[in-house]
CSV table of C-alpha atoms in Angstrom, one decimal:
chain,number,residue,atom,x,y,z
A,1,UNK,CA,-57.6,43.7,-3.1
A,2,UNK,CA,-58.5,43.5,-7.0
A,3,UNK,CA,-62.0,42.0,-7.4
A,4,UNK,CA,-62.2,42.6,-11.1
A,5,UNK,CA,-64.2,40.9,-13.2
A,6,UNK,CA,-60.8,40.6,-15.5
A,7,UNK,CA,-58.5,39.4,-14.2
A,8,UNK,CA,-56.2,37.0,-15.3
A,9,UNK,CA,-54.2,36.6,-12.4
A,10,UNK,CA,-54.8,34.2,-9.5
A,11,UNK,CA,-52.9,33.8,-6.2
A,12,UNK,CA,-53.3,31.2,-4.7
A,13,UNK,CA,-51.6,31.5,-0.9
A,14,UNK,CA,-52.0,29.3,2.5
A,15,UNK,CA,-49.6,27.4,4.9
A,16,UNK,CA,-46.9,25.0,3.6
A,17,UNK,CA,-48.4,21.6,2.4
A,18,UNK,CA,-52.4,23.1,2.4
A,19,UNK,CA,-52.4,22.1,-1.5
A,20,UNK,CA,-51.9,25.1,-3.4
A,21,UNK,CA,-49.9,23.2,-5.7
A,22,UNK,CA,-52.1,20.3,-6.1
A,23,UNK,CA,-55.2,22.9,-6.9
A,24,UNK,CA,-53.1,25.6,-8.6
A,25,UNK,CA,-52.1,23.2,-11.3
A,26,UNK,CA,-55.6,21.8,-12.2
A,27,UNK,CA,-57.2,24.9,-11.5
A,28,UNK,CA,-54.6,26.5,-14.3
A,29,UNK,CA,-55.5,23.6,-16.7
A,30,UNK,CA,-59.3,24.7,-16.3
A,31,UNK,CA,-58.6,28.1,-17.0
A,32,UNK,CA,-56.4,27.9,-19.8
A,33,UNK,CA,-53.7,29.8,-17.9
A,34,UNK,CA,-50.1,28.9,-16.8
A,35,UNK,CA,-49.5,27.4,-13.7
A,36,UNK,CA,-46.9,29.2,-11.7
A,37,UNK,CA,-45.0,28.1,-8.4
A,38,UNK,CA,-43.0,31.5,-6.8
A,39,UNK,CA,-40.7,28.4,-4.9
A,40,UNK,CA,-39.7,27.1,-8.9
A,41,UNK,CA,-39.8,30.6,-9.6
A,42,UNK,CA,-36.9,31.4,-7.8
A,43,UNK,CA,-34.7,28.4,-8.3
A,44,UNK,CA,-35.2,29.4,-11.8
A,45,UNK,CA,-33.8,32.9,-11.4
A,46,UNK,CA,-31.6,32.3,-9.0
A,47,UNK,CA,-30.0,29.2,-10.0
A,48,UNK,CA,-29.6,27.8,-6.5
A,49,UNK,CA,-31.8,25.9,-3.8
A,50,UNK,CA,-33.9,27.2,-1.3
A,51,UNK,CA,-31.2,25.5,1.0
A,52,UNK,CA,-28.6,27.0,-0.9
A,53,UNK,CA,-30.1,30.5,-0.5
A,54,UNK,CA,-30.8,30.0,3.1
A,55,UNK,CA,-26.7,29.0,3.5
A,56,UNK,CA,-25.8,31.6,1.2
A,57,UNK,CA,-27.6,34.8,3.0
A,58,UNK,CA,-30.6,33.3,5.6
A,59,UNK,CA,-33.6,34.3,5.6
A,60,UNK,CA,-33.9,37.5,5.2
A,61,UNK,CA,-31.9,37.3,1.5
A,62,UNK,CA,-34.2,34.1,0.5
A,63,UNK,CA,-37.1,37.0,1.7
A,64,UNK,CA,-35.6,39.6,-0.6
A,65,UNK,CA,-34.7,37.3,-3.1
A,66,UNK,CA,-38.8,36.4,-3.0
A,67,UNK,CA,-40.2,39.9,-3.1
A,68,UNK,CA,-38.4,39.8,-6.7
A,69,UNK,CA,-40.4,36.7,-7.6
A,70,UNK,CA,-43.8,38.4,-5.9
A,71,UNK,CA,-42.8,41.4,-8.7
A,72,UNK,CA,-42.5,39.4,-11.3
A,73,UNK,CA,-45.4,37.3,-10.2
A,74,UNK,CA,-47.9,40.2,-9.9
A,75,UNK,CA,-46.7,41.4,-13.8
A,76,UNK,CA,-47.6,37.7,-15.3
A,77,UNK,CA,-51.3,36.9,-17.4
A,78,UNK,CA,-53.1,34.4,-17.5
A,79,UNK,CA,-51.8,32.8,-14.7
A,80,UNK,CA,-52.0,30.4,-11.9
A,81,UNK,CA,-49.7,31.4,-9.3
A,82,UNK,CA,-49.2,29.1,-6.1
A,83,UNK,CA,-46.7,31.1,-3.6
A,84,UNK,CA,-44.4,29.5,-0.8
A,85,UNK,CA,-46.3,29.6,2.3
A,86,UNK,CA,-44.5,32.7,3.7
A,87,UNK,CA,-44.8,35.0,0.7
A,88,UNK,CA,-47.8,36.6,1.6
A,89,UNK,CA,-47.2,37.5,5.3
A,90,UNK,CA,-44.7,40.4,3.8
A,91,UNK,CA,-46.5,43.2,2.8
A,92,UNK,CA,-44.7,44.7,0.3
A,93,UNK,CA,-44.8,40.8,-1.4
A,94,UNK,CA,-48.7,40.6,-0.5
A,95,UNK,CA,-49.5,44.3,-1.7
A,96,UNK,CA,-47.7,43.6,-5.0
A,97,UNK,CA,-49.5,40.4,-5.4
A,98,UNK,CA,-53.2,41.6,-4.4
A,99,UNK,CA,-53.3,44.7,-6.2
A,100,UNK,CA,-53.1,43.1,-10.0
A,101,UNK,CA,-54.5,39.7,-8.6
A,102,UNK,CA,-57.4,37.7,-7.1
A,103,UNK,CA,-56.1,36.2,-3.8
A,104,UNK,CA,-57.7,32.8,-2.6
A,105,UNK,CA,-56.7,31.8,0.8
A,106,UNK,CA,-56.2,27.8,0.9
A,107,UNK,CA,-57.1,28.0,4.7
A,108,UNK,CA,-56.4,23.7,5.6
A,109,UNK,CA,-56.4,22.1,9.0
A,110,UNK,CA,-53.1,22.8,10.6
A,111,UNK,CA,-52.9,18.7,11.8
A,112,UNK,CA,-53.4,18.1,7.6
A,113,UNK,CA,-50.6,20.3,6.4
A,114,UNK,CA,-48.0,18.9,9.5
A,115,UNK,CA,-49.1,15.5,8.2
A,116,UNK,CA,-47.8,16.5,4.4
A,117,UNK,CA,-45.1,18.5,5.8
A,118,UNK,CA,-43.2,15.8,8.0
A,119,UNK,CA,-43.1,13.6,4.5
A,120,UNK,CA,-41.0,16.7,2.5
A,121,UNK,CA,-38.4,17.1,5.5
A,122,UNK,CA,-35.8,18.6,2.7
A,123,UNK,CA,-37.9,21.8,3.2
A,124,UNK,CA,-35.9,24.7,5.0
A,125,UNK,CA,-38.3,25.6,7.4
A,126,UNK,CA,-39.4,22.7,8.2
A,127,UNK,CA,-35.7,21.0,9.3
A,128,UNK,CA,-35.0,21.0,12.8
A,129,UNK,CA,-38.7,22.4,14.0
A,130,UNK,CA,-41.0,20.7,16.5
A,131,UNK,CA,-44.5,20.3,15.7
A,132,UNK,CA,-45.1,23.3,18.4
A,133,UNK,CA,-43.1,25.4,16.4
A,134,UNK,CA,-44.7,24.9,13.2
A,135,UNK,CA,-48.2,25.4,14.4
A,136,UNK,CA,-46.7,28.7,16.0
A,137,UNK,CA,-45.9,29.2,12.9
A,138,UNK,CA,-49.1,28.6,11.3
A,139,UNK,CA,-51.0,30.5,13.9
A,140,UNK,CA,-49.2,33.4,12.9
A,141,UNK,CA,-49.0,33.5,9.5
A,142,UNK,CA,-53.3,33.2,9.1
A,143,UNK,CA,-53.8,36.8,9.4
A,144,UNK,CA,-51.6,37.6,6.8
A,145,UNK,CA,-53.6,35.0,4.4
A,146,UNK,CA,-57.1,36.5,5.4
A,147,UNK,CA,-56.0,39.7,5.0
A,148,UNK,CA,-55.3,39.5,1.2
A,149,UNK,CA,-57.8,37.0,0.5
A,150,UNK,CA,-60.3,38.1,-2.2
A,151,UNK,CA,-61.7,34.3,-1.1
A,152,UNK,CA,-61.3,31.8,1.1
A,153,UNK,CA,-61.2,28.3,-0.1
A,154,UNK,CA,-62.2,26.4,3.9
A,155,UNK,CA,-60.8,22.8,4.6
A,156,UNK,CA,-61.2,21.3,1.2
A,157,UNK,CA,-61.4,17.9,0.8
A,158,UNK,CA,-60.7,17.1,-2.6
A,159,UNK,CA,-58.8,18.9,-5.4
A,160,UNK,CA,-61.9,18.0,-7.5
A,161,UNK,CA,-63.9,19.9,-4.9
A,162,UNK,CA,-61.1,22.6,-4.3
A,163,UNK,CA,-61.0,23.4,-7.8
A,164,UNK,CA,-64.6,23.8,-8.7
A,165,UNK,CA,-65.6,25.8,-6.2
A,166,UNK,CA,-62.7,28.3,-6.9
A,167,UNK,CA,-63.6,28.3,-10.7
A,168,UNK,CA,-67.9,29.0,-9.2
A,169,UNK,CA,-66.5,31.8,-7.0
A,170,UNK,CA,-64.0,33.3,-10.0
A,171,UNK,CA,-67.3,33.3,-12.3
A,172,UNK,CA,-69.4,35.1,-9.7
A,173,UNK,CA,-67.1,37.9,-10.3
């Protein structure tokens, strides 16, 4: 993990729905730096859905097609970078990512996130999954979060809150 005092690259990781999104982007405004979603990422590049790359090849090529984005990710500046919830549980996406980056773990209430997730139900891991499923899901994926996490940003309650209290630990660093 990169704890520099210079860098300019923040990850922000965590379960589907725990907020990256809505932290990443006023976070990035704080900073001065680009905000960065790896899920718009790759529609960009690949000029298709994450349904559409799911049809197209399953998984695994939406996975491969990710560790691209993680590359191009981990080689950005001055940036914000909020990934999907299951690019960090792949090491080689994780290890790119951690290496030129500060990780913060956005580690929310499971019940919270199912609560955001079961109002997006056009997401492709979320179609056709029980609430037992997801939390499987979620259980499994934490280690991978802590693991990487250069900080870990617990149950926040606000973005206001979120925010600030990322931008205190960045400066301690």
């Amino acid at each position: 993990m990169n704890q520099s005092n210079s860098s300019s690259l923040i990850i922000l990781c965590g379960f589907m729905s725990c907020g990256k999104t809505s932290i990443g982007k006023p976070l990035a405004q704080r900073l001065g730096y680009t905000f960065v979603d790896t899920d718009d990422l790759l529609l960009d590049t690949y000029h298709m859905t994450i349904s559409e790359m799911f049809a197209k090849g399953g998984e695994s090529l939406f996975r491969d097609y990710e560790h691209e984005i993680a590359l191009k990710a981990a080689s950005m500046q001055n940036a914000v970078v909020s990934t999907g919830g299951g690019l960090m549980t792949f090491e080689r996406n994780a290890t790119a990512l951690a290496e030129k980056g500060i990780v913060i773990y956005i580690d929310q209430d499971f019940d919270v996130c199912y609560e955001r997730l079961i109002t997006q139900p056009d997401r492709p891991l979320n179609k056709n999954h029980t609430r037992e499923e997801l939390r499987a899901r979620y259980d499994t994926r934490v280690p991978s979060y802590q693991k990487y996490a250069s900080y870990t940003l617990t149950r926040p309650d606000s973005v206001e809150n979120a925010v600030e209290e990322i931008l205190t630990f960045l400066r301690s660093q």
